[in-house]
PDB file of C-alpha atoms in Angstrom:
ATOM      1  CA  UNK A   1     -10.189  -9.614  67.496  1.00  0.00           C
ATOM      2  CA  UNK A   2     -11.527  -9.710  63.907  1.00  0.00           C
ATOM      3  CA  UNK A   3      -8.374 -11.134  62.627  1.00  0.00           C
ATOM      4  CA  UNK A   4      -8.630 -13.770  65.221  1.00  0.00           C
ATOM      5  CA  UNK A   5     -12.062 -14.466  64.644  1.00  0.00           C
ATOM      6  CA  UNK A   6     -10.895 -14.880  60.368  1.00  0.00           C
ATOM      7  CA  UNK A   7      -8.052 -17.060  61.064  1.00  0.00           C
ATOM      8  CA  UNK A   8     -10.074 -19.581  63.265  1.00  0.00           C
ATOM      9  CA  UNK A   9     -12.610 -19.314  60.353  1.00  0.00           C
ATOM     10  CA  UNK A  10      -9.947 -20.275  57.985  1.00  0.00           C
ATOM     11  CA  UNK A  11      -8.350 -22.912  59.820  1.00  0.00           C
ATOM     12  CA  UNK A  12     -11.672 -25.025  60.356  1.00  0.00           C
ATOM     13  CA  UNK A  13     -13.002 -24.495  56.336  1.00  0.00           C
ATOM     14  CA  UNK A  14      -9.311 -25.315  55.061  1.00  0.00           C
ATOM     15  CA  UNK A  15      -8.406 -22.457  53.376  1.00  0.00           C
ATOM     16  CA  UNK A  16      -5.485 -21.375  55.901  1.00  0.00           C
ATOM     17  CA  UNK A  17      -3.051 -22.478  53.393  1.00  0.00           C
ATOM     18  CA  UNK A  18      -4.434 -21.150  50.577  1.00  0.00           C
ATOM     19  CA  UNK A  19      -4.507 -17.560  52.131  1.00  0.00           C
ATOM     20  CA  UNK A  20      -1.574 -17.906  53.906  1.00  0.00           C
ATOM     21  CA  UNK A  21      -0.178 -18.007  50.120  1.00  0.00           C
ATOM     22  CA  UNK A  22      -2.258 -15.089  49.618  1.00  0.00           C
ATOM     23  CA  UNK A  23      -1.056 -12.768  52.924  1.00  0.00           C
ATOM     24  CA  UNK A  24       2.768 -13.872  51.620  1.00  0.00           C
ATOM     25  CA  UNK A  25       1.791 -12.315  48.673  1.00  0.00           C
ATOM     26  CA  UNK A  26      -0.076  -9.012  49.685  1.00  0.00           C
ATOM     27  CA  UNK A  27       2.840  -9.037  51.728  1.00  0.00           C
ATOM     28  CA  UNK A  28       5.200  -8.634  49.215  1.00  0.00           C
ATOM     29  CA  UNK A  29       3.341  -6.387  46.989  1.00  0.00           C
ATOM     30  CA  UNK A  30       2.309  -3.690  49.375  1.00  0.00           C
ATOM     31  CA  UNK A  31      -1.422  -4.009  49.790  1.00  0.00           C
ATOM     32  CA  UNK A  32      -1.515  -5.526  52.874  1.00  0.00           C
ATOM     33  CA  UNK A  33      -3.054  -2.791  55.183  1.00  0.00           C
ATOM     34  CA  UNK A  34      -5.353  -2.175  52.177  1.00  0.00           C
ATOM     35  CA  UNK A  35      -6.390  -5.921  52.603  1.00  0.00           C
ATOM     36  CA  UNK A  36      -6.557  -6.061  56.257  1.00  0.00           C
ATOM     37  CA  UNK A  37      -9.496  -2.838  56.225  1.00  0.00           C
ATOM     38  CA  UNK A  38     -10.994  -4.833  53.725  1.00  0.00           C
ATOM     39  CA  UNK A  39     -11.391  -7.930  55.163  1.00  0.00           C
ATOM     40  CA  UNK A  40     -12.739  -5.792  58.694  1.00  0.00           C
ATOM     41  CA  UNK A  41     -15.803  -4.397  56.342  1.00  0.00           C
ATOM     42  CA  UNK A  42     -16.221  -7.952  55.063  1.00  0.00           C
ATOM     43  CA  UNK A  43     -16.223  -9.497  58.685  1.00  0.00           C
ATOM     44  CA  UNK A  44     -18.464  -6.965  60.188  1.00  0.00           C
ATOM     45  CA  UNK A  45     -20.879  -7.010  56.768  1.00  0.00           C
ATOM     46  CA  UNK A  46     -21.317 -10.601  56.900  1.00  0.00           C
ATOM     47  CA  UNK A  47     -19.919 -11.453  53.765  1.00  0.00           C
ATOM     48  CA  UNK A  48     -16.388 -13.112  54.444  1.00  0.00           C
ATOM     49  CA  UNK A  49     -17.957 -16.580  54.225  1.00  0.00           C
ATOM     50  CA  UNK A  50     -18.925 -15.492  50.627  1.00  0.00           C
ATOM     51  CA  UNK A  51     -15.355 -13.632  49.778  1.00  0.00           C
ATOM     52  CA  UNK A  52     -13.760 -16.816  51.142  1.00  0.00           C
ATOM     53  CA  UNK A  53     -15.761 -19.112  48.472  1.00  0.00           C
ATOM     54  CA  UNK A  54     -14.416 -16.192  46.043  1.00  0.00           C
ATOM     55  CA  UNK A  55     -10.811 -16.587  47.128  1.00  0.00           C
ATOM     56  CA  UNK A  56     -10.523 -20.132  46.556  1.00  0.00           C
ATOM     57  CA  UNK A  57     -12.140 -20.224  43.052  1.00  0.00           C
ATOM     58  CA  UNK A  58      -9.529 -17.482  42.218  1.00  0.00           C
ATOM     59  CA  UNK A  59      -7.009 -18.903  43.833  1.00  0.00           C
ATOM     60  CA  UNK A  60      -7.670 -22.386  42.103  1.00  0.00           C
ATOM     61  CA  UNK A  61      -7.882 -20.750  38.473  1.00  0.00           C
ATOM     62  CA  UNK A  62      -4.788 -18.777  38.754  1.00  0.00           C
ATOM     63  CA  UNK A  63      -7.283 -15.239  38.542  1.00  0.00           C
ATOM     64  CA  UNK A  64      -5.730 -14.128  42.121  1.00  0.00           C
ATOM     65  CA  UNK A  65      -3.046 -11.736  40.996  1.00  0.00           C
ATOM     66  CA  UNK A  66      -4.934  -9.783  38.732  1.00  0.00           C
ATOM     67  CA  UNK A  67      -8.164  -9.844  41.162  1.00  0.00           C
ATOM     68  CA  UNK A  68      -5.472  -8.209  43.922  1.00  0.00           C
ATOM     69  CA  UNK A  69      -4.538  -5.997  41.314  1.00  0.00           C
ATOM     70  CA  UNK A  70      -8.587  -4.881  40.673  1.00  0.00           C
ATOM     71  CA  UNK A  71      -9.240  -4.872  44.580  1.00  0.00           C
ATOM     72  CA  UNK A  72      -6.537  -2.326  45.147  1.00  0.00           C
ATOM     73  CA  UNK A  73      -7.738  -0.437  42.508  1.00  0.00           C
ATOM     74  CA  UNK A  74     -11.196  -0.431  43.897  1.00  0.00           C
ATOM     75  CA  UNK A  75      -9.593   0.497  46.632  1.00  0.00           C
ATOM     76  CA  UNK A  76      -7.898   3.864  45.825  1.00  0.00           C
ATOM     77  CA  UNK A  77     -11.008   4.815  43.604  1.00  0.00           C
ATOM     78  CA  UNK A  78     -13.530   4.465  46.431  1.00  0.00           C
ATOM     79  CA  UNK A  79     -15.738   2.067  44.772  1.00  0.00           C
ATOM     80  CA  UNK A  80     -15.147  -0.956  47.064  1.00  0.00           C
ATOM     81  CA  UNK A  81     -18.386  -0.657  49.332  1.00  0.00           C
ATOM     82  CA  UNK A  82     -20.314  -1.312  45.653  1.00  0.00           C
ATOM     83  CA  UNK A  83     -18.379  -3.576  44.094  1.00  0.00           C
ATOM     84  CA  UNK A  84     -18.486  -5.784  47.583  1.00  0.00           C
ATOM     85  CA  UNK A  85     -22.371  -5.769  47.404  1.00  0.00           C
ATOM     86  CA  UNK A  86     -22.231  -6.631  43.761  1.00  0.00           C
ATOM     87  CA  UNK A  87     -19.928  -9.660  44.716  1.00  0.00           C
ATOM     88  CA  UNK A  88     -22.409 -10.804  46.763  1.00  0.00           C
ATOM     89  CA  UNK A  89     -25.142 -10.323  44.577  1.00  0.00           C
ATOM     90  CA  UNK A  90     -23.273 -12.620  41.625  1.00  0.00           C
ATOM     91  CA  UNK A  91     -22.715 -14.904  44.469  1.00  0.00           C
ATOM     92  CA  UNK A  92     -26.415 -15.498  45.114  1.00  0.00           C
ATOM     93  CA  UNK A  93     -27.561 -15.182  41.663  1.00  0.00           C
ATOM     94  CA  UNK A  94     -24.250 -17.594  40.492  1.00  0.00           C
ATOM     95  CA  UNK A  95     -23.274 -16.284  37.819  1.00  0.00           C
ATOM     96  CA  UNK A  96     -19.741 -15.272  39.388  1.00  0.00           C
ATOM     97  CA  UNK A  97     -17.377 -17.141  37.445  1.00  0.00           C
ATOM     98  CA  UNK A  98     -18.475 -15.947  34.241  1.00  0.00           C
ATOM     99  CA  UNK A  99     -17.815 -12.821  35.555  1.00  0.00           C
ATOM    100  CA  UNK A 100     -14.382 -13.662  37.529  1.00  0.00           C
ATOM    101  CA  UNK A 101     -13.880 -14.798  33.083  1.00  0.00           C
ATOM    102  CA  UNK A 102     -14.957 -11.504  32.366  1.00  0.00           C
ATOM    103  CA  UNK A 103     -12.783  -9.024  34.618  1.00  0.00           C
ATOM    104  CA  UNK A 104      -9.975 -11.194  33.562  1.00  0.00           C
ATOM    105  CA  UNK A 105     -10.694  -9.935  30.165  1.00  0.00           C
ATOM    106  CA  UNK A 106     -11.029  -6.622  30.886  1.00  0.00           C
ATOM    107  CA  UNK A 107      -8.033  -6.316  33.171  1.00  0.00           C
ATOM    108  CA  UNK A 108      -5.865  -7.882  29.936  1.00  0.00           C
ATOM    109  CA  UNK A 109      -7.543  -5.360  27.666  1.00  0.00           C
ATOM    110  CA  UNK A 110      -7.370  -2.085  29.574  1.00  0.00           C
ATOM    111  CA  UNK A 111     -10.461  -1.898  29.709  1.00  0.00           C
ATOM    112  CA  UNK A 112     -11.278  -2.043  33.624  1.00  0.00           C
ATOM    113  CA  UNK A 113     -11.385   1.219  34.514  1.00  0.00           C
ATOM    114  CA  UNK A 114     -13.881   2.023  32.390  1.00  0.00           C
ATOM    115  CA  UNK A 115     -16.516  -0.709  33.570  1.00  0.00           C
ATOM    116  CA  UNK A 116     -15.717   0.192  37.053  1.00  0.00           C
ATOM    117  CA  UNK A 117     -16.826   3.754  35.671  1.00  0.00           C
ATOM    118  CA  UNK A 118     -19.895   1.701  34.507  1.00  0.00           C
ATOM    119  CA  UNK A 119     -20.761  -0.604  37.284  1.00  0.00           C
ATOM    120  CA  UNK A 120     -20.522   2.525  39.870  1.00  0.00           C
ATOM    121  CA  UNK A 121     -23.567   4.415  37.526  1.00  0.00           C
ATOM    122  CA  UNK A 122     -25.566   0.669  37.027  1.00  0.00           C
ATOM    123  CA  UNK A 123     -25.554   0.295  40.857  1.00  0.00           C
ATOM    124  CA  UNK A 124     -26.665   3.608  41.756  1.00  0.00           C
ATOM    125  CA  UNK A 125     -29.376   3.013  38.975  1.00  0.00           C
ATOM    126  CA  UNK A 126     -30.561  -0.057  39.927  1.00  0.00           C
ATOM    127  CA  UNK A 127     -29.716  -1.589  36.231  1.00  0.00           C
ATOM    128  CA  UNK A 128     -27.051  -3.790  37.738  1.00  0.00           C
ATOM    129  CA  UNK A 129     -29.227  -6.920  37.988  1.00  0.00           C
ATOM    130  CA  UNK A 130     -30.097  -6.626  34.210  1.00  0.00           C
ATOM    131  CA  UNK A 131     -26.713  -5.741  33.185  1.00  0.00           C
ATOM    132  CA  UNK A 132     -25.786  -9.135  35.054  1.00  0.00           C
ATOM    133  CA  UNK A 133     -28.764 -10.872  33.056  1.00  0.00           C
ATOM    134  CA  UNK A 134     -27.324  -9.120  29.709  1.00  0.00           C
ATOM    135  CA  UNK A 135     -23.199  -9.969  30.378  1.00  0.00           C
ATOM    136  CA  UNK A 136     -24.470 -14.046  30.837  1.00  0.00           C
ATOM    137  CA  UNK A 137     -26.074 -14.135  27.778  1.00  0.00           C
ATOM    138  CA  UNK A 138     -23.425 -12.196  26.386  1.00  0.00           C
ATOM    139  CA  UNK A 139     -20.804 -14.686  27.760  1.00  0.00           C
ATOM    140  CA  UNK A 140     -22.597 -17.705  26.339  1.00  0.00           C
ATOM    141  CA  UNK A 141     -23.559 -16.342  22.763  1.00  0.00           C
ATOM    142  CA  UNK A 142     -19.643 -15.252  22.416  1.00  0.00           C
ATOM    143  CA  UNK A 143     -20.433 -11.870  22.020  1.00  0.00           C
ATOM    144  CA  UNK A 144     -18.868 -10.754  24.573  1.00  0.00           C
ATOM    145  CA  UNK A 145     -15.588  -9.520  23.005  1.00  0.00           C
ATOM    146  CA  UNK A 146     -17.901  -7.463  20.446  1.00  0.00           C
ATOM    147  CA  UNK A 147     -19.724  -6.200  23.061  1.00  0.00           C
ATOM    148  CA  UNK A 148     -16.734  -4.648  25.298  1.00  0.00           C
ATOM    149  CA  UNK A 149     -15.298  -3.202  21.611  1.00  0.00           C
ATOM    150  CA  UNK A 150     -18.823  -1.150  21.337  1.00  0.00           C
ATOM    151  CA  UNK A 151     -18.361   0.055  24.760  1.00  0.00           C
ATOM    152  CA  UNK A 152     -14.954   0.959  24.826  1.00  0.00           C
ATOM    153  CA  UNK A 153     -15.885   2.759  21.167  1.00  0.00           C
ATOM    154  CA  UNK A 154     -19.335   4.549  22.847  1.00  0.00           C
ATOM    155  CA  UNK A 155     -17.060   5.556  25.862  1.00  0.00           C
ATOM    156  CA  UNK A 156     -14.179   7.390  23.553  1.00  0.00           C
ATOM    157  CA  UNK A 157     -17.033   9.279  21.235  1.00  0.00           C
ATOM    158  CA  UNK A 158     -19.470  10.365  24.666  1.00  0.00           C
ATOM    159  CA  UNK A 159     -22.875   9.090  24.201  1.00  0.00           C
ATOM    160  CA  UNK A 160     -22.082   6.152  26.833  1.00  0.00           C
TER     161      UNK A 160
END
């Protein structure tokens, strides 16, 4: 019924054959059923409309594979539920394709795992809407890269 309910959602916005690229793909790589309870929590948590919108921008800047990469990931480690409500967060606040720019970095870099690590203790301290603040003005300034070579160095030595 919720798949039903997605599809006819899908095929009225236009993006049936952009995720019918995507489903051939999860196919393929073995994430499927990973996908399929994802995209039940999305549809009963209201936020498919807003995942959707996320989808085609990654889908449009070539960002999908490694974003199916991080979701099953997020998947195995638990931390979905968070990272979903911080998607929807960047949604409303609009910063998210800086931040689909950023993960792309990260994921090239290694250095994902670790800012999961990160965003997990920011959300359950309530710092993640100045963190968000901080990683824009990070992102325009270009200190970004400097910025993720402190962390990574702070996370190796232990006072992170």
């Amino acid at each position: 019924m919720i798949i039903v309910a997605a599809i006819s959602l899908l095929y009225e916005t236009g993006y049936l054959s952009r995720v019918q690229v995507a489903i051939s793909l999860l196919y393929e790589t073995g994430p499927l059923s990973r996908v399929l309870a994802a995209i039940s929590l999305l549809y009963e948590t209201g936020l498919l409309s807003r995942v959707l919108a996320a989808l085609s921008l990654l889908y449009e800047t070539g960002l999908l594979s490694r974003v199916l990469a991080a979701l099953s990931l997020l998947y195995e480690t638990g931390l979905l539920s968070r990272v979903l409500a911080a998607i929807s967060l960047l949604y409303e606040m609009g910063p998210l394709s800086r931040v689909l720019v950023a993960i792309s970095l990260l994921y090239e870099t290694g250095l994902l795992s670790r800012v999961l690590v990160a965003i997990s203790l920011l959300y359950e301290t309530g710092l993640l809407s100045r963190v968000l603040v901080a990683i824009s003005l990070l992102y325009e300034t270009g200190l970004l890269s400097r910025v993720l070579a402190a962390i990574s160095l702070l996370y190796e030595t232990g006072p992170l």
